[in-house]
mmCIF file of C-alpha atoms in Angstrom:
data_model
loop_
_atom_site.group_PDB
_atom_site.id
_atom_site.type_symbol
_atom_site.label_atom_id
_atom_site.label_comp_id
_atom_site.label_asym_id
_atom_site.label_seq_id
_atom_site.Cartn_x
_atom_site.Cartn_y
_atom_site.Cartn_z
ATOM 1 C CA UNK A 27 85.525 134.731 110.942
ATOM 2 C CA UNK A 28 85.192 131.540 113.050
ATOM 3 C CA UNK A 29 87.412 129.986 115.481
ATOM 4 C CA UNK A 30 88.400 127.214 113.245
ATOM 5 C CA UNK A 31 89.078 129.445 110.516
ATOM 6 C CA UNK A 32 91.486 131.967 112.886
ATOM 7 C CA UNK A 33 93.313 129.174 114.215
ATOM 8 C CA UNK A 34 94.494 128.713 110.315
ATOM 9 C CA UNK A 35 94.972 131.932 108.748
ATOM 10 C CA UNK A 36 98.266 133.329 108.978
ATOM 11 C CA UNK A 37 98.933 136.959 108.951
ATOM 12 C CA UNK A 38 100.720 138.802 105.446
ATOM 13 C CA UNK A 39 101.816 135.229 104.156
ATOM 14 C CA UNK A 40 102.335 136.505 100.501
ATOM 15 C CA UNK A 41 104.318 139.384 102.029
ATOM 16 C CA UNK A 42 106.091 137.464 104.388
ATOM 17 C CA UNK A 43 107.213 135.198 101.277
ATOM 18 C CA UNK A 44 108.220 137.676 99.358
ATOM 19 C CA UNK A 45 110.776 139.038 101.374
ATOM 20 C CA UNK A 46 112.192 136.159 102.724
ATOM 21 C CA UNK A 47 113.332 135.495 98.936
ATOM 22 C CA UNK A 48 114.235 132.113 100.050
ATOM 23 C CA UNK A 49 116.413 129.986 97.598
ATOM 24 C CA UNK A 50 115.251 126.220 96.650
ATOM 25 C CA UNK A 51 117.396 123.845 98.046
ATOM 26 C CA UNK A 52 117.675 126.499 101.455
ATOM 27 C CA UNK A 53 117.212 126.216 105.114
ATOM 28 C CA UNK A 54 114.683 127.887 106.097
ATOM 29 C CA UNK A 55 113.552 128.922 109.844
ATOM 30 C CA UNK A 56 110.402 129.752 111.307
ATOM 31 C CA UNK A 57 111.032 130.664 115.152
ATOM 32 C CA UNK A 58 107.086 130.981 116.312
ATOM 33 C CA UNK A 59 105.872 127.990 114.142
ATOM 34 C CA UNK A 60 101.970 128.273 115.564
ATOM 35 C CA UNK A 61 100.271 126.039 113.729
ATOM 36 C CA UNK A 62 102.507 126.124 110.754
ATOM 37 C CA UNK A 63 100.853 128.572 108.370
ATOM 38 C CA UNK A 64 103.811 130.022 107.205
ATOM 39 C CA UNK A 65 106.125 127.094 107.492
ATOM 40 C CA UNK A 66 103.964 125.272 104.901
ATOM 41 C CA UNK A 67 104.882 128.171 101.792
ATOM 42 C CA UNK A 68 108.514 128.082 103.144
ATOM 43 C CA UNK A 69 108.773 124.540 102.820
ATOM 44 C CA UNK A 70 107.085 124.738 99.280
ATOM 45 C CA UNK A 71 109.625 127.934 98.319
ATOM 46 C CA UNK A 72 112.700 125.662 99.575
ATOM 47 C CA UNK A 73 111.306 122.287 97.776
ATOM 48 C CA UNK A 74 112.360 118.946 98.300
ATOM 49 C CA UNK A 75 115.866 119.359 99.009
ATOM 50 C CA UNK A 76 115.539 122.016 101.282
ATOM 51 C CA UNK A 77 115.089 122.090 105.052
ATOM 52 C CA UNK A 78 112.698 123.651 107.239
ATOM 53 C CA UNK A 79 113.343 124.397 110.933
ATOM 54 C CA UNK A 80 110.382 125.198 113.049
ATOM 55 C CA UNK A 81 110.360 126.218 116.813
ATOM 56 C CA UNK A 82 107.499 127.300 119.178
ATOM 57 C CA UNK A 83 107.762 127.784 122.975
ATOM 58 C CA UNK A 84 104.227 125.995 122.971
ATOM 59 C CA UNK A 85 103.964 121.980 123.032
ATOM 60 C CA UNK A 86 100.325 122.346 122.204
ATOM 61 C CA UNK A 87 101.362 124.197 118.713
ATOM 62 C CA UNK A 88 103.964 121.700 117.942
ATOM 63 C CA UNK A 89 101.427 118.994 118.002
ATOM 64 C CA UNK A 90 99.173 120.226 115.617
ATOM 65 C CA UNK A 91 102.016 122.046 113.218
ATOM 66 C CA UNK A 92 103.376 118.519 113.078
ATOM 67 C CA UNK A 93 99.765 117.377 111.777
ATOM 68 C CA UNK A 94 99.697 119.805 109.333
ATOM 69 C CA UNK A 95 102.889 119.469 107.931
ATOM 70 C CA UNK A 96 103.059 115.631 107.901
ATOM 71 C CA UNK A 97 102.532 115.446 104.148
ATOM 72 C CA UNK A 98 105.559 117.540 103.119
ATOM 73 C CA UNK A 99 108.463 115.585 101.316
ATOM 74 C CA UNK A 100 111.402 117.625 102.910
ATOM 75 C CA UNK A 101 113.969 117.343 106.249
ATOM 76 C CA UNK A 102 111.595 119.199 108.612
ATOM 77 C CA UNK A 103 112.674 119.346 112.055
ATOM 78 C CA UNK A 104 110.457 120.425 114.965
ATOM 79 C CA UNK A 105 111.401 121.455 118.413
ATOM 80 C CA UNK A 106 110.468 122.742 121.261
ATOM 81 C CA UNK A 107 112.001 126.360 122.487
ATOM 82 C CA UNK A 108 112.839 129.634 121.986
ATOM 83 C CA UNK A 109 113.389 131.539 119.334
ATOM 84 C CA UNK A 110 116.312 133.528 121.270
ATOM 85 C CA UNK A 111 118.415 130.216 121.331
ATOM 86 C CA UNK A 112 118.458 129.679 117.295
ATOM 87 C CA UNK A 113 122.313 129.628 118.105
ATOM 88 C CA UNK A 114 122.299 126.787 120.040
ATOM 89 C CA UNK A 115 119.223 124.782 118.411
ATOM 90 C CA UNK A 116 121.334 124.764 114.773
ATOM 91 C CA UNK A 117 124.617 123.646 116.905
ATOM 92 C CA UNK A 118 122.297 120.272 117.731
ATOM 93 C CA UNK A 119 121.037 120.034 114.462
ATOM 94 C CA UNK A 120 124.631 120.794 113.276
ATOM 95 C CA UNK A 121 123.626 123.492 111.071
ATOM 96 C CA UNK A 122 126.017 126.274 110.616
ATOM 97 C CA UNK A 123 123.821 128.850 109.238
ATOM 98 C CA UNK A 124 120.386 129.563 107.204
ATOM 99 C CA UNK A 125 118.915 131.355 103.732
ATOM 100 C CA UNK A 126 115.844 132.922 106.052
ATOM 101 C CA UNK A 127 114.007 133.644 109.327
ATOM 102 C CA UNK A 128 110.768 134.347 110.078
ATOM 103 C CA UNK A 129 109.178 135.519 113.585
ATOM 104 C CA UNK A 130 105.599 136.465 113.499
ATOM 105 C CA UNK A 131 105.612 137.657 117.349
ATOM 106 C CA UNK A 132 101.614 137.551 117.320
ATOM 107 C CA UNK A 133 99.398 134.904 119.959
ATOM 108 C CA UNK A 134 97.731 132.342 117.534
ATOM 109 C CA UNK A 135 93.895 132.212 117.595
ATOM 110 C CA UNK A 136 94.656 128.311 118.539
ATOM 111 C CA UNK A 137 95.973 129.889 121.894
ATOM 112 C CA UNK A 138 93.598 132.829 122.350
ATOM 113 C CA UNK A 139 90.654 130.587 121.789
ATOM 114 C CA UNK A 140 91.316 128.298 124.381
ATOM 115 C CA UNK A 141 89.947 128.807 127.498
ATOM 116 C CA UNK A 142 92.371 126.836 129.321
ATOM 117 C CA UNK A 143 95.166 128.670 128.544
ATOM 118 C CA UNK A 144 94.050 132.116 129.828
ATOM 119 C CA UNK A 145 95.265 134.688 127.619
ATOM 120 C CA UNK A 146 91.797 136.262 126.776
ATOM 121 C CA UNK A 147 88.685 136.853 128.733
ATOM 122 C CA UNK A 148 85.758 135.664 126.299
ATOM 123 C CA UNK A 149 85.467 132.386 127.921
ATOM 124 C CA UNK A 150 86.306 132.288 131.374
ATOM 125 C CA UNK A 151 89.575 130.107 132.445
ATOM 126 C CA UNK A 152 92.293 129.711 134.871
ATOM 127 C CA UNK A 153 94.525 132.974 134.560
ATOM 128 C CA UNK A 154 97.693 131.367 133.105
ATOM 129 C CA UNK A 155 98.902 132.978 130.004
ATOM 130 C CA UNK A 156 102.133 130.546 129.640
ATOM 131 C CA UNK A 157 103.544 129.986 126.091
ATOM 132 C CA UNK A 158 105.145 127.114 127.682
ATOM 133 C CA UNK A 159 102.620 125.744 130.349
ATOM 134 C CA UNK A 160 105.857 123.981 132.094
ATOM 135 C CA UNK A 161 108.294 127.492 131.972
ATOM 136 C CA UNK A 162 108.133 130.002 135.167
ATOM 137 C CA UNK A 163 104.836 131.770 136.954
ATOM 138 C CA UNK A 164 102.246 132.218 135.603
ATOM 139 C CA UNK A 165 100.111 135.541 135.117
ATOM 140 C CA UNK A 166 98.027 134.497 138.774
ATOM 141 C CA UNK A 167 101.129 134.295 140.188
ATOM 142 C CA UNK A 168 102.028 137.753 139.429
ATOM 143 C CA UNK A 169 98.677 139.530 139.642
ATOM 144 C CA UNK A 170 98.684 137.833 143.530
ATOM 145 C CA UNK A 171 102.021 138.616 144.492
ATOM 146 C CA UNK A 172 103.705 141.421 143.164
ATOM 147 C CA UNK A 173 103.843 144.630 144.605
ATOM 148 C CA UNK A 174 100.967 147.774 143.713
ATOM 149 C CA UNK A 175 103.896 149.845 141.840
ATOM 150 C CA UNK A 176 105.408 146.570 140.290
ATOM 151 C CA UNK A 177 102.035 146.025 138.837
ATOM 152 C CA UNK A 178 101.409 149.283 138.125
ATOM 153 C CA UNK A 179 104.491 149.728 136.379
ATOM 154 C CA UNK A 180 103.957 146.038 134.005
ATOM 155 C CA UNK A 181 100.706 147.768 132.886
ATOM 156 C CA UNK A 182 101.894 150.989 132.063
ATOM 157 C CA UNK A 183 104.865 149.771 130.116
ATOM 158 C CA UNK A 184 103.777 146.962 128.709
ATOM 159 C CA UNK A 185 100.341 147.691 127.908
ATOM 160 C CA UNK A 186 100.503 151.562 127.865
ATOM 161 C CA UNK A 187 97.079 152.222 129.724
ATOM 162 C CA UNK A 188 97.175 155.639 131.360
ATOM 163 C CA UNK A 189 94.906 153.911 134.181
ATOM 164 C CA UNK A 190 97.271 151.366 134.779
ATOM 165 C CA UNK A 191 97.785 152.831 138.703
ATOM 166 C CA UNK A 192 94.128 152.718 139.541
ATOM 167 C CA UNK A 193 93.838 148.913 137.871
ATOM 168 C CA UNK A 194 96.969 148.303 139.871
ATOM 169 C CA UNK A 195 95.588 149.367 143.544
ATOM 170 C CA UNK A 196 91.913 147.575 142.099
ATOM 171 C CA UNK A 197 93.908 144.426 142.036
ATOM 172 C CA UNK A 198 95.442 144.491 145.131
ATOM 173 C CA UNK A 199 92.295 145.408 146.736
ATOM 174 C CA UNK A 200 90.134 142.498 145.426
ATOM 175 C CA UNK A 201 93.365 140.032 146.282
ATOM 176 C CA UNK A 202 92.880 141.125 149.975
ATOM 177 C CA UNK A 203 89.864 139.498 150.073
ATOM 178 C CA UNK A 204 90.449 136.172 147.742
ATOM 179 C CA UNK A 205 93.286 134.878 145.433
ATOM 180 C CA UNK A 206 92.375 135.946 141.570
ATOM 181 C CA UNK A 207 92.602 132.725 139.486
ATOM 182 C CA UNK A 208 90.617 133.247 136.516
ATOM 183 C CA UNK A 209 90.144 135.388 133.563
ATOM 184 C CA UNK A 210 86.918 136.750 133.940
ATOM 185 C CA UNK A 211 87.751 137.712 137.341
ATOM 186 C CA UNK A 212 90.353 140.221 136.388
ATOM 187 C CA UNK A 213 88.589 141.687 133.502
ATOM 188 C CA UNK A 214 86.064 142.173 135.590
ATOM 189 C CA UNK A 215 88.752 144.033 138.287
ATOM 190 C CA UNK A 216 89.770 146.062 135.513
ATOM 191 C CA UNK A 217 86.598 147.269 133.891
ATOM 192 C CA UNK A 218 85.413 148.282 137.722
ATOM 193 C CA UNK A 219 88.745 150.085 138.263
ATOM 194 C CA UNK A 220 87.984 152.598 135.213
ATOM 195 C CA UNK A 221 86.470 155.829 135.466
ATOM 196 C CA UNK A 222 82.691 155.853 135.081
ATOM 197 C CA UNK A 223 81.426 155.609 131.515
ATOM 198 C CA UNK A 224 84.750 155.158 130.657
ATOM 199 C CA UNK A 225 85.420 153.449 127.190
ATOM 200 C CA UNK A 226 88.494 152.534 124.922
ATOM 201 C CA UNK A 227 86.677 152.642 121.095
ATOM 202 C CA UNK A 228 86.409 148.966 120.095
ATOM 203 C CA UNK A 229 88.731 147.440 122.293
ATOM 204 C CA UNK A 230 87.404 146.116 125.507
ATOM 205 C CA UNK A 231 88.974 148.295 128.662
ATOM 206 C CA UNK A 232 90.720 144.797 130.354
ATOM 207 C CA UNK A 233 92.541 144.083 126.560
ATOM 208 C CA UNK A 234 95.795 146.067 127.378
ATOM 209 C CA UNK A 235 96.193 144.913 130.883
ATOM 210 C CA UNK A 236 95.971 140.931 129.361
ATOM 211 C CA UNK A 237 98.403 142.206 126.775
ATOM 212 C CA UNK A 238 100.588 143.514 129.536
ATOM 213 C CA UNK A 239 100.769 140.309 131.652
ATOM 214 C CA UNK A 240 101.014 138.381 128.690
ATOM 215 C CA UNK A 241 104.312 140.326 128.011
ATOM 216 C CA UNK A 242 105.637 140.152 131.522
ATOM 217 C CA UNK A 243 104.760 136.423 132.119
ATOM 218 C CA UNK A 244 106.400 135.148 128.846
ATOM 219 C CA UNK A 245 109.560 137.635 129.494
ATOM 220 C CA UNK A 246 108.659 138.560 125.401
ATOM 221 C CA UNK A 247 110.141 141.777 125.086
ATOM 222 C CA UNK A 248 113.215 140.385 126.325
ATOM 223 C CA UNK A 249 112.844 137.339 123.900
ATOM 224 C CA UNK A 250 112.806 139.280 121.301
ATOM 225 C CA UNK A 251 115.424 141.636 122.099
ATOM 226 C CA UNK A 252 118.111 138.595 122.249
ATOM 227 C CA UNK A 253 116.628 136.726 119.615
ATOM 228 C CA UNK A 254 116.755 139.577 117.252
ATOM 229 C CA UNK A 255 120.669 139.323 117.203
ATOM 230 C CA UNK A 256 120.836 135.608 118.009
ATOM 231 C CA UNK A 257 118.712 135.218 114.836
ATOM 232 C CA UNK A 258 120.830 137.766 112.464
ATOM 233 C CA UNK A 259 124.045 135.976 113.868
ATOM 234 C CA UNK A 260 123.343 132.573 111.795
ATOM 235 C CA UNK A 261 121.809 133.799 108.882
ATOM 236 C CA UNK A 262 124.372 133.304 106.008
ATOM 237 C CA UNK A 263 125.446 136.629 103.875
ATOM 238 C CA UNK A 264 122.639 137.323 101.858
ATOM 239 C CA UNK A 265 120.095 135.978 104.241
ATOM 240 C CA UNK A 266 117.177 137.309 105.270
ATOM 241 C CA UNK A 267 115.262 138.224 108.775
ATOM 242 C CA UNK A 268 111.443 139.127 108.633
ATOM 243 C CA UNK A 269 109.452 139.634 111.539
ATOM 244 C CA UNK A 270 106.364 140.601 111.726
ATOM 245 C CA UNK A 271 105.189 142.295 115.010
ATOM 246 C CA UNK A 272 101.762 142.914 116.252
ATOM 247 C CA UNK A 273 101.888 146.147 118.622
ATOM 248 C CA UNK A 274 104.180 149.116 118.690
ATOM 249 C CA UNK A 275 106.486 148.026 121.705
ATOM 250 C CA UNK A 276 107.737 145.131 119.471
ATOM 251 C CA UNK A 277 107.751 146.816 116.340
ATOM 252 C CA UNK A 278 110.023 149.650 118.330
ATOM 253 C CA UNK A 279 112.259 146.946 119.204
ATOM 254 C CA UNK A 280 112.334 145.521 115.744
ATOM 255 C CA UNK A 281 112.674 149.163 113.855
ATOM 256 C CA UNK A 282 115.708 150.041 116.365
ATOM 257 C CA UNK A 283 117.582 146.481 116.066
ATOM 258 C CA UNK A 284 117.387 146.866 112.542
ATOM 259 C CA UNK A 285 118.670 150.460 112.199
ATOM 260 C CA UNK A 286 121.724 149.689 114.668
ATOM 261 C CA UNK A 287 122.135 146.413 111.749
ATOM 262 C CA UNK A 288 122.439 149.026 109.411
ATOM 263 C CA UNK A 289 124.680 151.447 110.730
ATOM 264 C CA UNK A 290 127.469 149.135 112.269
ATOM 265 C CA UNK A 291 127.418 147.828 108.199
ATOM 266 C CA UNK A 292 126.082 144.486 108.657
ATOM 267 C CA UNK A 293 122.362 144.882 107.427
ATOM 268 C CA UNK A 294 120.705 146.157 104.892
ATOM 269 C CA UNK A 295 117.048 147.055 105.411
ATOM 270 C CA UNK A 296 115.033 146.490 102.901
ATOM 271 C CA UNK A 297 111.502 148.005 104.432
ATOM 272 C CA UNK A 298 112.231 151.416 104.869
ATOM 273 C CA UNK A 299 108.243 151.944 106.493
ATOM 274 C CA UNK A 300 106.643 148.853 107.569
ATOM 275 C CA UNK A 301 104.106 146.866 105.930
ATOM 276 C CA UNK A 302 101.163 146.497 106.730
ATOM 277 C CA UNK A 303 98.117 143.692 105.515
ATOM 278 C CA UNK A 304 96.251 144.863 102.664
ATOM 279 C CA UNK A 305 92.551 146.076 103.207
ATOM 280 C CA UNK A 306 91.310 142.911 101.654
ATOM 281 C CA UNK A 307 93.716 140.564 103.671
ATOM 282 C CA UNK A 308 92.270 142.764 107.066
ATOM 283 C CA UNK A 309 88.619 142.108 105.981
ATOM 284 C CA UNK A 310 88.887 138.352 105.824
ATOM 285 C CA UNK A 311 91.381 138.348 108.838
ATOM 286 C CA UNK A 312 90.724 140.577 111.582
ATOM 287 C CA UNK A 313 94.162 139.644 113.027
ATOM 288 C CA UNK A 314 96.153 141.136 110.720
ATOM 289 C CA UNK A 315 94.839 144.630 111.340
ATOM 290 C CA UNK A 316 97.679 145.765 113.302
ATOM 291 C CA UNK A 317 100.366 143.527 111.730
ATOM 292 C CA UNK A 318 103.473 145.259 110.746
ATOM 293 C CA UNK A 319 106.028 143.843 108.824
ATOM 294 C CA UNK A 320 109.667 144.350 108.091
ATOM 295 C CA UNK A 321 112.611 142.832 106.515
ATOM 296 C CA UNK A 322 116.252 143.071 107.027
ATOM 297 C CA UNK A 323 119.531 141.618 104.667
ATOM 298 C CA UNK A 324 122.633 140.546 106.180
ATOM 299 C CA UNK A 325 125.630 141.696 104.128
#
C-alpha cells in the first residue's frame, strides 16, 4: 500500500455505514473528518436534503476534506475543533440534535506520513505530534521538561511498555546533554534504552512510546472521555453513536461509556463484541488491523 493510497482509505466504511443506519433527509456528524472518507458515504446515505457536519482538530485535514467533498450537492458544514464540544458547535449552527455520529479515533496516514508533523519516526522531523499545530505543547516540550516519573508514568499508561522507566531515565539522560527536537532522535533514545537483543514482534520498539506522547500531547483520552457523552447528549432518540477505536485504552473507554449508557436506560448497544475489519479489508489496508468497532442506540 502506498502513501497516496493510505491517505484515502478509510477504515470498516461498509461497517461503519451500516450501523449508523442513517435516515435520508438526516444530519449526519462525523467528529474526526480526516480527509473525509467516511463523510463522503454519509453524505450519499443522507442525500440531497440532508446535512453533513464534519469536524477535525487538524486545519491541514480540513483543507483537503473540503477538496474532496466539493462536488457533493448537500448543506455540508466544516469546522475546525473538537469533537468533545459537538454541544456547542450545533448551538452555532443552530442545530438541536442529529440521526448519527461517527468518531474513528485513529491518526490518518495524511498525518503519519508527513514528516513535518512528527508523529512517526520513518522520516525524520521536528518532534511535534499536534492535531492542532496552534493548541498547547508539543511532544518536545514534554519529552524536555517533564519530570523522569512523569515520563515514566505517560509511557506506561499510555503506551503500556513494561520498559517505559528505563526509556524514561534514557531520555532524561540524553536531554542533559542537548534539547531532543526530532523524531529520529527519540526513536533512536528508545531503541538504545531497551535491553540487548531486545525485540517487540513486528512493531518497532520506539512505536508505543510515539503512541504514548501522541496521547498525552493531544489530551485524547480525555477527549474522548467528554466527547463520548457530549456526543450521545445531541443525538435524537433513535440515533446512533459509532466509534471506531484503534488500541485497547480507547476501546476500554468506549466499551465502559457504552455499558454505563445501557444500564442508567438510555442506550441500547447494539455490538455486543466489537467488530473488527474483515481479513480481506486488513490485506488491502494494513490500518485497519487493529480497528475495533462498536455501535450504540439512544432510546
Amino acid at each position: 500500500m502506498s502513501n497516496n493510497e493510505a491517505s484515502h482509505i478509510s477504515v470498516m466504511p461498509r461497517e461503519a455505514l451500516e450501523w449508523l443506519q442513517l435516515p435520508q433527509g438526516g444530519v449526519a456528524v462525523d467528529g474526526t473528518l480526516g480527509m473525509a472518507g467516511h463523510a463522503l458515504l454519509m453524505a450519499q446515505a443522507v442525500g440531497p436534503k440532508g446535512r453533513l457536519i464534519g469536524i477535525d482538530r487538524d486545519s491541514a485535514s480540513l483543507g483537503q476534506a473540503k477538496k474532496n467533498l466539493a462536488s457533493l450537492g448537500l448543506k455540508i458544514d466544516l469546522l475546525q475543533g473538537n469533537f468533545s464540544t459537538l454541544d456547542k458547535i450545533l448551538a452555532g449552527l443552530k442545530v438541536s440534535a442529529v440521526d448519527g455520529i461517527l468518531l474513528d479515533l485513529g491518526i490518518s496516514s495524511f498525518q503519519l506520513d508527513d514528516p513535518n508533523r512528527g508523529f512517526a519516526f520513518m522520516h525524520d522531523g521536528p518532534l511535534d505530534m499536534r492535531m492542532n499545530k496552534e493548541d498547547g505543547a508539543s511532544a518536545a516540550d514534554l519529552v524536555n521538561s517533564l519530570k523522569e516519573e512523569q515520563l515514566a508514568k505517560i509511557i506506561w499508561e499510555f503506551g503500556e511498555d513494561r520498559f517505559s522507566r528505563r526509556i524514561a531515565a534514557a531520555i532524561v539522560m540524553q536531554r542533559s546533554k542537548a534539547k531532543i527536537t526530532t523524531t529520529r532522535a527519540l526513536a533512536d533514545i528508545v531503541l538504545r534504552a531497551l535491553p540487548k537483543g531486545y525485540t517487540r514482534g513486528r512493531i518497532h520498539p520506539a512505536t508505543r512510546t510515539f503512541q504514548a506522547l501522541r496521547i498525552a500531547v493531544n489530551e485524547e483520552l480525555e477527549v474522548l472521555s467528554l466527547g463520548l457523552e457530549v456526543c450521545f447528549k445531541v443525538l435524537k432518540p433513535g440515533g446512533r453513536l459509532v466509534v471506531i477505536a484503534f488500541h485497547s485504552l480507547e476501546d476500554r473507554l468506549v466499551k465502559n461509556k457504552f455499558k454505563s449508557l445501557s444500564l442508567e436506560g438510555r442506550g441500547k448497544i447494539l455490538t455486543k463484541k466489537p467488530l473488527e475489519a474483515s481479513e480481506e479489508e486488513c490485506a488491502h489496508n494494513s490500518r485497519s488491523r487493529s480497528a475495533k468497532l462498536r455501535a450504540v442506540e439512544k432510546i
